[in-house]
JSON list of C-alpha atoms in Angstrom, two decimals:
[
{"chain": "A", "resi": 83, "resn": "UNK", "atom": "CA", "xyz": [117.89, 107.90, 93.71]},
{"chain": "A", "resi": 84, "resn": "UNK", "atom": "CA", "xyz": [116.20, 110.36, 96.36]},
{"chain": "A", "resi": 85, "resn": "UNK", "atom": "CA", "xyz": [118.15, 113.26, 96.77]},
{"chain": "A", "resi": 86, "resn": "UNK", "atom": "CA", "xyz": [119.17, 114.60, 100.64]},
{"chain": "A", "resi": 87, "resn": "UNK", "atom": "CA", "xyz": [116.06, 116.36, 102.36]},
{"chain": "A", "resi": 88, "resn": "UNK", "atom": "CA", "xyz": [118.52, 118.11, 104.65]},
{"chain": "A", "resi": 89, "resn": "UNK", "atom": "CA", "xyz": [120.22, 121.57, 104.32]},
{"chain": "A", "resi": 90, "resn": "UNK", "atom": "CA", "xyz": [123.40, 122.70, 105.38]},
{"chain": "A", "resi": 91, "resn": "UNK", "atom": "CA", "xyz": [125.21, 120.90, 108.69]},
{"chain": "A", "resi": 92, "resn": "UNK", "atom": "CA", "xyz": [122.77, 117.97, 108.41]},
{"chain": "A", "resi": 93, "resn": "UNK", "atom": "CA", "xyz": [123.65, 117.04, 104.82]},
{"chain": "A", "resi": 94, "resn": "UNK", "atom": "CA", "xyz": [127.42, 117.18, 105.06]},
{"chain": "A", "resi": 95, "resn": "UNK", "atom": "CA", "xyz": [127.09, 115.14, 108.47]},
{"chain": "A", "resi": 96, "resn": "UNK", "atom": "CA", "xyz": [124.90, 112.51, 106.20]},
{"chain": "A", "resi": 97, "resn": "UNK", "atom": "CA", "xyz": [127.74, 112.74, 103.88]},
{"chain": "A", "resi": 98, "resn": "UNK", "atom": "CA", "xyz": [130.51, 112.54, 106.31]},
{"chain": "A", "resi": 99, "resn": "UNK", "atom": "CA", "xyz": [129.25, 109.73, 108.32]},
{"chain": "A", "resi": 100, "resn": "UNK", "atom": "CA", "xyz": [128.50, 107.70, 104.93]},
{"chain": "A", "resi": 101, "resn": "UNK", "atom": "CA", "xyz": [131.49, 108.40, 103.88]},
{"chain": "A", "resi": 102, "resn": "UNK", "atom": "CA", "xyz": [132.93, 106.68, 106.59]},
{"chain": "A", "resi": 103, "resn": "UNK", "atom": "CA", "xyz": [130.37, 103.65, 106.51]},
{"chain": "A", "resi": 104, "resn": "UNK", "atom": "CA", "xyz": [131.72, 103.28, 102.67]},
{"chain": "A", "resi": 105, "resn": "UNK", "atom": "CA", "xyz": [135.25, 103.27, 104.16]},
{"chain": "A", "resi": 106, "resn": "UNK", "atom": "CA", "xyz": [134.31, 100.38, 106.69]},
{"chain": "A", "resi": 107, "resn": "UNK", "atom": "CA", "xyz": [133.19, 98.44, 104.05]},
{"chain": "A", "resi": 108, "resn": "UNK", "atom": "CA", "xyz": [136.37, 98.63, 101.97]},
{"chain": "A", "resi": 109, "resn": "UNK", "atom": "CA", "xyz": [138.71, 98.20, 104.94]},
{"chain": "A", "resi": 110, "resn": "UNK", "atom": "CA", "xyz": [137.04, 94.93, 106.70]},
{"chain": "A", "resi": 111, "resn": "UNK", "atom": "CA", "xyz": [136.65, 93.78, 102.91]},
{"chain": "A", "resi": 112, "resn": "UNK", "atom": "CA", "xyz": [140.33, 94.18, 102.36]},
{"chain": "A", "resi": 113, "resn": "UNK", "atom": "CA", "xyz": [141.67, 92.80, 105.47]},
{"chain": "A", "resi": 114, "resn": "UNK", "atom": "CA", "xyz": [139.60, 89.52, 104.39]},
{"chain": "A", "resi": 115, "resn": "UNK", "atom": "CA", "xyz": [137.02, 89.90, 107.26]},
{"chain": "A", "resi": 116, "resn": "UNK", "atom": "CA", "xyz": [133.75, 89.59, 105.07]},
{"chain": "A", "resi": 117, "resn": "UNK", "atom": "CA", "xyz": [131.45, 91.15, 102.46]},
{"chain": "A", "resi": 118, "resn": "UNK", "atom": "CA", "xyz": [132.09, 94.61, 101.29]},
{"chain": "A", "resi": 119, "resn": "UNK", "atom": "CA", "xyz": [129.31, 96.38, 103.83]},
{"chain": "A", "resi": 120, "resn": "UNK", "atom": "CA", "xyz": [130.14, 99.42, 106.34]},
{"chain": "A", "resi": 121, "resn": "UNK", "atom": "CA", "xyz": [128.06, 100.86, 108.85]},
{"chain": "A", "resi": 122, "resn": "UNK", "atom": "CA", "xyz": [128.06, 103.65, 111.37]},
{"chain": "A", "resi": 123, "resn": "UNK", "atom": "CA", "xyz": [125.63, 105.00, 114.13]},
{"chain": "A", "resi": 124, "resn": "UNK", "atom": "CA", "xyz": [125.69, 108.33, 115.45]},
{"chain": "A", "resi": 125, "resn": "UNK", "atom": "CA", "xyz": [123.60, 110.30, 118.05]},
{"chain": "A", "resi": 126, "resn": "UNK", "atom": "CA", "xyz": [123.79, 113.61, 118.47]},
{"chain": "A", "resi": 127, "resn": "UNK", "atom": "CA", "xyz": [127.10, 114.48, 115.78]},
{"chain": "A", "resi": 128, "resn": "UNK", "atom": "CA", "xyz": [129.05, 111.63, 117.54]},
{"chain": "A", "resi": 129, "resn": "UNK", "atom": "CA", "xyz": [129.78, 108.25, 116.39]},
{"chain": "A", "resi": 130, "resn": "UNK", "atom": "CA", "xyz": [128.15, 105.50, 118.94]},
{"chain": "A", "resi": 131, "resn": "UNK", "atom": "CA", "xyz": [128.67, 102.53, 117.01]},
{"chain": "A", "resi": 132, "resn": "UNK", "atom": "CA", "xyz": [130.56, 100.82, 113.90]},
{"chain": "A", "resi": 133, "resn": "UNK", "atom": "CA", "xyz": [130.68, 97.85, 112.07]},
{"chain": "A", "resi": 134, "resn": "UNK", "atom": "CA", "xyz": [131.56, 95.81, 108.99]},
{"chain": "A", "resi": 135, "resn": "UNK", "atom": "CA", "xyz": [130.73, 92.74, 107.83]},
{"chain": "A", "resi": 136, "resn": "UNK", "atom": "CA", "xyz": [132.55, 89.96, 109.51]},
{"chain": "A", "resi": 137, "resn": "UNK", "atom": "CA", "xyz": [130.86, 86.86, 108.66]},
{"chain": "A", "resi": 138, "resn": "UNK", "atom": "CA", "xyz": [133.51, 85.07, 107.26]},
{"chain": "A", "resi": 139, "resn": "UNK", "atom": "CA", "xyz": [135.81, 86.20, 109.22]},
{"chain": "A", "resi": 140, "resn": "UNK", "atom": "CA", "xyz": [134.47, 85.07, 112.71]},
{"chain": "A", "resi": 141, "resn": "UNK", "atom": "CA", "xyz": [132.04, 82.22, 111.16]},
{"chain": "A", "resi": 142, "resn": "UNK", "atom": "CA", "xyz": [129.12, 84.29, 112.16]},
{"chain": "A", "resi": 143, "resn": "UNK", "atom": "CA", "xyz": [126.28, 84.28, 110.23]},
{"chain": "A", "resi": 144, "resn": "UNK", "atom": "CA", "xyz": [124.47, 87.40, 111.85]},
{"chain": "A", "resi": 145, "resn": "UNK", "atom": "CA", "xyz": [128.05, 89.19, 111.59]},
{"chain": "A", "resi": 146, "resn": "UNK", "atom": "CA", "xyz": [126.48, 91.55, 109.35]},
{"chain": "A", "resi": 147, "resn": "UNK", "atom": "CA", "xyz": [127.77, 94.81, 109.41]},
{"chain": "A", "resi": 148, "resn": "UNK", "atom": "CA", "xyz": [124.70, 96.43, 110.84]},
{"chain": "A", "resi": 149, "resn": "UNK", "atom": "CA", "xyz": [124.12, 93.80, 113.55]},
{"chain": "A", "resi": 150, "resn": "UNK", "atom": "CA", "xyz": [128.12, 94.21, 114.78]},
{"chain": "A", "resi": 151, "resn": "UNK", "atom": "CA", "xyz": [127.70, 98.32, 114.65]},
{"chain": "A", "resi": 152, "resn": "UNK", "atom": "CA", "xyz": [124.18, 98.27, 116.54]},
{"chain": "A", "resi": 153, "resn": "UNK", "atom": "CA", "xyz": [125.84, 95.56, 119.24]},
{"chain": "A", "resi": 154, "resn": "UNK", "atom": "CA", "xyz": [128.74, 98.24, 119.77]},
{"chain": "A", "resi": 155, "resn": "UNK", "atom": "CA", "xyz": [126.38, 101.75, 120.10]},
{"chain": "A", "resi": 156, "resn": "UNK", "atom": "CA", "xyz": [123.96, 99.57, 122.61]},
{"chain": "A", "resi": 157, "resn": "UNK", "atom": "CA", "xyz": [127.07, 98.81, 124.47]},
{"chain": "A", "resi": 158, "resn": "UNK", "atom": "CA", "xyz": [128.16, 101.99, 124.18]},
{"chain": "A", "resi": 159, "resn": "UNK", "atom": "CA", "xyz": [125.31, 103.87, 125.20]},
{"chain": "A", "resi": 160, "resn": "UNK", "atom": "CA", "xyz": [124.35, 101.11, 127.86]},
{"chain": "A", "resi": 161, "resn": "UNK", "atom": "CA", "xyz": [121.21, 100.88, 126.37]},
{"chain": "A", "resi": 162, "resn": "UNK", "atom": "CA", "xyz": [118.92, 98.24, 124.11]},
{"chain": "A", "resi": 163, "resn": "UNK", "atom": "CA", "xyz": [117.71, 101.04, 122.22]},
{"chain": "A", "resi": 164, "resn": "UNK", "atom": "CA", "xyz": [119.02, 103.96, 119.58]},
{"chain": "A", "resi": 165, "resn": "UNK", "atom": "CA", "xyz": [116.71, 106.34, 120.05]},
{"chain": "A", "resi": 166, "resn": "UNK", "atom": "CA", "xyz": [117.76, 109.35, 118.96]},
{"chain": "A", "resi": 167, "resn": "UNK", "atom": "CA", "xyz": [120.35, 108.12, 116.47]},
{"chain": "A", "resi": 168, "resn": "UNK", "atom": "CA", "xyz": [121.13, 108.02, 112.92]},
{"chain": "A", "resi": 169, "resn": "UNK", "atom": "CA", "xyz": [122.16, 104.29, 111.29]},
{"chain": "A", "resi": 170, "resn": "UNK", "atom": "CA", "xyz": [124.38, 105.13, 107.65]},
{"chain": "A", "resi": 171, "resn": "UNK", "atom": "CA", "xyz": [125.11, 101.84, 106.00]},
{"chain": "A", "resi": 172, "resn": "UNK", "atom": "CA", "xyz": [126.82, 101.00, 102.85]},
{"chain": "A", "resi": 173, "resn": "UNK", "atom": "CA", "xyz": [124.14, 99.05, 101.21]},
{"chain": "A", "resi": 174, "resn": "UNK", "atom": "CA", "xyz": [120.21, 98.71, 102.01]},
{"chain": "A", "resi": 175, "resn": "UNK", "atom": "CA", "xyz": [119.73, 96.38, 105.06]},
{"chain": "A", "resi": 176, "resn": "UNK", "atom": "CA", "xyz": [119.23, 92.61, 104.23]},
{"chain": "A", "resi": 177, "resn": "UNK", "atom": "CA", "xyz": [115.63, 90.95, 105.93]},
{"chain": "A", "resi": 178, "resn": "UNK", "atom": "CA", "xyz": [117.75, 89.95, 109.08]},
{"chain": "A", "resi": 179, "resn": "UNK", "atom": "CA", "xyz": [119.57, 93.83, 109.32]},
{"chain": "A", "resi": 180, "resn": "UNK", "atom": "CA", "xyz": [116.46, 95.25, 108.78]},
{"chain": "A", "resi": 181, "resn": "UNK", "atom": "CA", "xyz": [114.69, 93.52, 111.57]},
{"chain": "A", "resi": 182, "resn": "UNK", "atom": "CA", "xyz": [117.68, 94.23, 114.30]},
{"chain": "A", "resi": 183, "resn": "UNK", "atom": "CA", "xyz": [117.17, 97.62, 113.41]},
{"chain": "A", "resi": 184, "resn": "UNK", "atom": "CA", "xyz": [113.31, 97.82, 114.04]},
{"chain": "A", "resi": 185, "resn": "UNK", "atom": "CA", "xyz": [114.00, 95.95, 117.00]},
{"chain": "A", "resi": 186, "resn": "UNK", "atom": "CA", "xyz": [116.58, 98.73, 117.86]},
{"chain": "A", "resi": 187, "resn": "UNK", "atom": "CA", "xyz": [114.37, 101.43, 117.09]},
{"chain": "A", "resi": 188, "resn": "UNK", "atom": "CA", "xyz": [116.85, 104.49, 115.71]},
{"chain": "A", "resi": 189, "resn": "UNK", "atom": "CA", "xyz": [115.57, 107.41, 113.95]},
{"chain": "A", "resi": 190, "resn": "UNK", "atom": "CA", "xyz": [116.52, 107.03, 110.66]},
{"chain": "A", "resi": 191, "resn": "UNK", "atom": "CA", "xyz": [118.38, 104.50, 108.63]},
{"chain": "A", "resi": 192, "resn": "UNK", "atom": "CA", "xyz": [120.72, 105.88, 105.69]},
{"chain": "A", "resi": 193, "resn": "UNK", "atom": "CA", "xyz": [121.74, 103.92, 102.67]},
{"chain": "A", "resi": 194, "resn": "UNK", "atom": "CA", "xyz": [124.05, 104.04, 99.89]},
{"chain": "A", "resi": 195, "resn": "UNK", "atom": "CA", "xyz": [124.51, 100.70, 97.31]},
{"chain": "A", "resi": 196, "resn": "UNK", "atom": "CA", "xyz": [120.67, 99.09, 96.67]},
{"chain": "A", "resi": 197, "resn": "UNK", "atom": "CA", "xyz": [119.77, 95.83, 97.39]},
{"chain": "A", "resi": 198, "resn": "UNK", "atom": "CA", "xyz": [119.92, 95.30, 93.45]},
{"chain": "A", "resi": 199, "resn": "UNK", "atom": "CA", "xyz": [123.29, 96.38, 93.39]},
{"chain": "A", "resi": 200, "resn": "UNK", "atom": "CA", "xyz": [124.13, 94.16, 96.70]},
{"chain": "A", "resi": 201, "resn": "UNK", "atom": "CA", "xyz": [122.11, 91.05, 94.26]},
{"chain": "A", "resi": 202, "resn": "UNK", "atom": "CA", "xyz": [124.63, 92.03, 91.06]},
{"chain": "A", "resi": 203, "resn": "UNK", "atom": "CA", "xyz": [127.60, 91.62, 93.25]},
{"chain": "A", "resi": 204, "resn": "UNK", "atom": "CA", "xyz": [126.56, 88.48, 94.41]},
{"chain": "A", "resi": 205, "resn": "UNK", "atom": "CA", "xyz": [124.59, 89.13, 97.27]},
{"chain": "A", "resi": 206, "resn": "UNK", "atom": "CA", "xyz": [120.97, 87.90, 96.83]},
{"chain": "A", "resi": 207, "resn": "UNK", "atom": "CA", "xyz": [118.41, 88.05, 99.43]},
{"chain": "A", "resi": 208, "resn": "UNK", "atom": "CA", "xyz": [115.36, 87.85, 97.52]},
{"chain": "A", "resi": 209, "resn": "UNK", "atom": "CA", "xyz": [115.05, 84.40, 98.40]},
{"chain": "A", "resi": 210, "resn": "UNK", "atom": "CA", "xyz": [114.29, 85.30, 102.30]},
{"chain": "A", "resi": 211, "resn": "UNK", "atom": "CA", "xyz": [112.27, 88.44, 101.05]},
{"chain": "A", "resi": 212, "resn": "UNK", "atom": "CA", "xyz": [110.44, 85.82, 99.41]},
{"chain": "A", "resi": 213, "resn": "UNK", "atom": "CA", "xyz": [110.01, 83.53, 102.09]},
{"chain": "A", "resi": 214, "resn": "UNK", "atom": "CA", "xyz": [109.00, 86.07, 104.83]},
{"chain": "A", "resi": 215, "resn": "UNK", "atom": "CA", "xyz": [105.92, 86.47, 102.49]},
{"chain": "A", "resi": 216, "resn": "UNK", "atom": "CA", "xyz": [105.11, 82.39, 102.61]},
{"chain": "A", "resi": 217, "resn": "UNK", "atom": "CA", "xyz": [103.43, 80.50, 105.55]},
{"chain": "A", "resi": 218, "resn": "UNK", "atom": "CA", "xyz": [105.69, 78.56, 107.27]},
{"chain": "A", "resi": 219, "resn": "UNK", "atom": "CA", "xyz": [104.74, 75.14, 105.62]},
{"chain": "A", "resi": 220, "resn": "UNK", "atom": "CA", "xyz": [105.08, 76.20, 102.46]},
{"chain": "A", "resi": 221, "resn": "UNK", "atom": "CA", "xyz": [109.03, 77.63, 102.81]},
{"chain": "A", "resi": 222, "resn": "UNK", "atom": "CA", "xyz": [112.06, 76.05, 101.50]},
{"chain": "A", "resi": 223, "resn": "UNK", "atom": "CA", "xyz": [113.25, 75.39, 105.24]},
{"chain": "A", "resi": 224, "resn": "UNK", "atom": "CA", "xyz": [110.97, 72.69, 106.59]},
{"chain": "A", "resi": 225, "resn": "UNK", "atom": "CA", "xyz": [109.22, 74.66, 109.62]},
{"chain": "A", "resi": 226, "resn": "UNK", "atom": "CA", "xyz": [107.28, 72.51, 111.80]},
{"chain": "A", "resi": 227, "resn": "UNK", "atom": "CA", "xyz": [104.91, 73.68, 114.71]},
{"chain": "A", "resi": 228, "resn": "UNK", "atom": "CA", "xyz": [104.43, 71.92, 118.35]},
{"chain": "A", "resi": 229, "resn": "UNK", "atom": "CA", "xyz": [104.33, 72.33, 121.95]},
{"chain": "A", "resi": 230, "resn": "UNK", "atom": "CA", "xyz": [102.13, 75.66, 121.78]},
{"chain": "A", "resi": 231, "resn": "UNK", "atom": "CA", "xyz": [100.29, 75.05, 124.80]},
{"chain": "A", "resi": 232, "resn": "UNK", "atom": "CA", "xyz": [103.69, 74.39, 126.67]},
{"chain": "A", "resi": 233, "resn": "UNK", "atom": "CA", "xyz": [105.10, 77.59, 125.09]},
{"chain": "A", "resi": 234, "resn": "UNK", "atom": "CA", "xyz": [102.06, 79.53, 126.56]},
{"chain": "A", "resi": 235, "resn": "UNK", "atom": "CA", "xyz": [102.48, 78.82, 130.12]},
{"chain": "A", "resi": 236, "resn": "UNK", "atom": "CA", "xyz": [105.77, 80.82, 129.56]},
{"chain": "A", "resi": 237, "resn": "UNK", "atom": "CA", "xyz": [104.15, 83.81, 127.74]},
{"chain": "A", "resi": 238, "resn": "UNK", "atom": "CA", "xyz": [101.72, 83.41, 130.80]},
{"chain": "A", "resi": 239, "resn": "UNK", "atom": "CA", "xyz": [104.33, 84.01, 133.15]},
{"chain": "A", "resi": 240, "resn": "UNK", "atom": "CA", "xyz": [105.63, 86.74, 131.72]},
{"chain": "A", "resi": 241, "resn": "UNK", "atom": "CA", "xyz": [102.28, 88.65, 131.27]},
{"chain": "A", "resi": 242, "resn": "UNK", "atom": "CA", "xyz": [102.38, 88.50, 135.14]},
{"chain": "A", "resi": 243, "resn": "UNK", "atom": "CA", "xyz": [106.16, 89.46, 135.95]},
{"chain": "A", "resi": 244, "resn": "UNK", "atom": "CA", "xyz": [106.09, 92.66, 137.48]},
{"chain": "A", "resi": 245, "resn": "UNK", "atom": "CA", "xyz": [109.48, 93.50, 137.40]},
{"chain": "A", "resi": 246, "resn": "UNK", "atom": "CA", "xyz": [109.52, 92.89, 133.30]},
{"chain": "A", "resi": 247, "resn": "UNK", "atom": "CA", "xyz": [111.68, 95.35, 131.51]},
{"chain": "A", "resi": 248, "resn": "UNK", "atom": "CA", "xyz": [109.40, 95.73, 128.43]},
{"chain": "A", "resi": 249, "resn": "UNK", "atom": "CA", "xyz": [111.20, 96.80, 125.22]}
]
């Protein structure tokens, strides 16, 4: 396990704040919303965003509880971005969490429980790791390619736009 990097305010704030991720993940778990995952975003010592797992819950697949905290600080901060900001989650981000948050750019992602110990409580995700890695024929989901050219006209368009919002 790597130890904290951080001195004084910044590591009791890391420790506060996943404190309170770990506590998300035990409350949504026992009110029966989903898996046992917490997560919190803050910018500048100030909670912007939290979320727990609520796939079962809401019959959400993408309910993770990274995706539902980075929907509410966006909304929050009226922005598609979390620049700036910290993401503390209970366990290591799953492929899908892991790509919202790139997409959603924060500063640093904190992390408690591994992805081993997320696999030992019965929450596997080598199997996407796995297929990330694999060209698209050759994954368990049959993936099947057409209409490129079509698609392109699109992509053409939007090369063009000039009042494109680029992100």
């Amino acid at each position: 396990m790597r130890k904290l990097q951080y001195l004084g305010r910044m590591e009791h704030d890391d420790i506060r704040f996943m404190g309170e991720a770990i506590q998300l993940a035990r409350l949504g778990m026992d009110r029966g919303d989903g898996g046992p995952f917490g997560c919190v975003i803050v910018k500048d010592g100030k909670v912007v965003g939290r979320g727990n797992n609520r796939v079962t819950s809401t019959n959400d697949p993408t309910a993770h509880a990274e995706v539902v905290a980075i929907r509410e600080a966006c909304n929050s901060l009226s922005d598609f971005q979390l620049e700036g900001c910290v993401l503390y989650t209970s366990c290591e981000p799953c492929p899908m969490c892991l790509g919202a948050i790139y997409w959603a750019r924060p500063d640093r992602i904190v992390f408690a429980c591994t992805r081993e110990d997320a696999a030992d409580a019965g929450f596997d995700d080598q199997l996407i790791y796995d297929e990330l890695t694999l060209p698209f024929t050759e994954r368990k989901i049959p993936t099947e390619h057409l209409l490129r050219d079509e698609a392109q006209v699109v992509f053409e368009a939007w090369k063009g736009k000039q009042d494109k919002v680029r992100y």
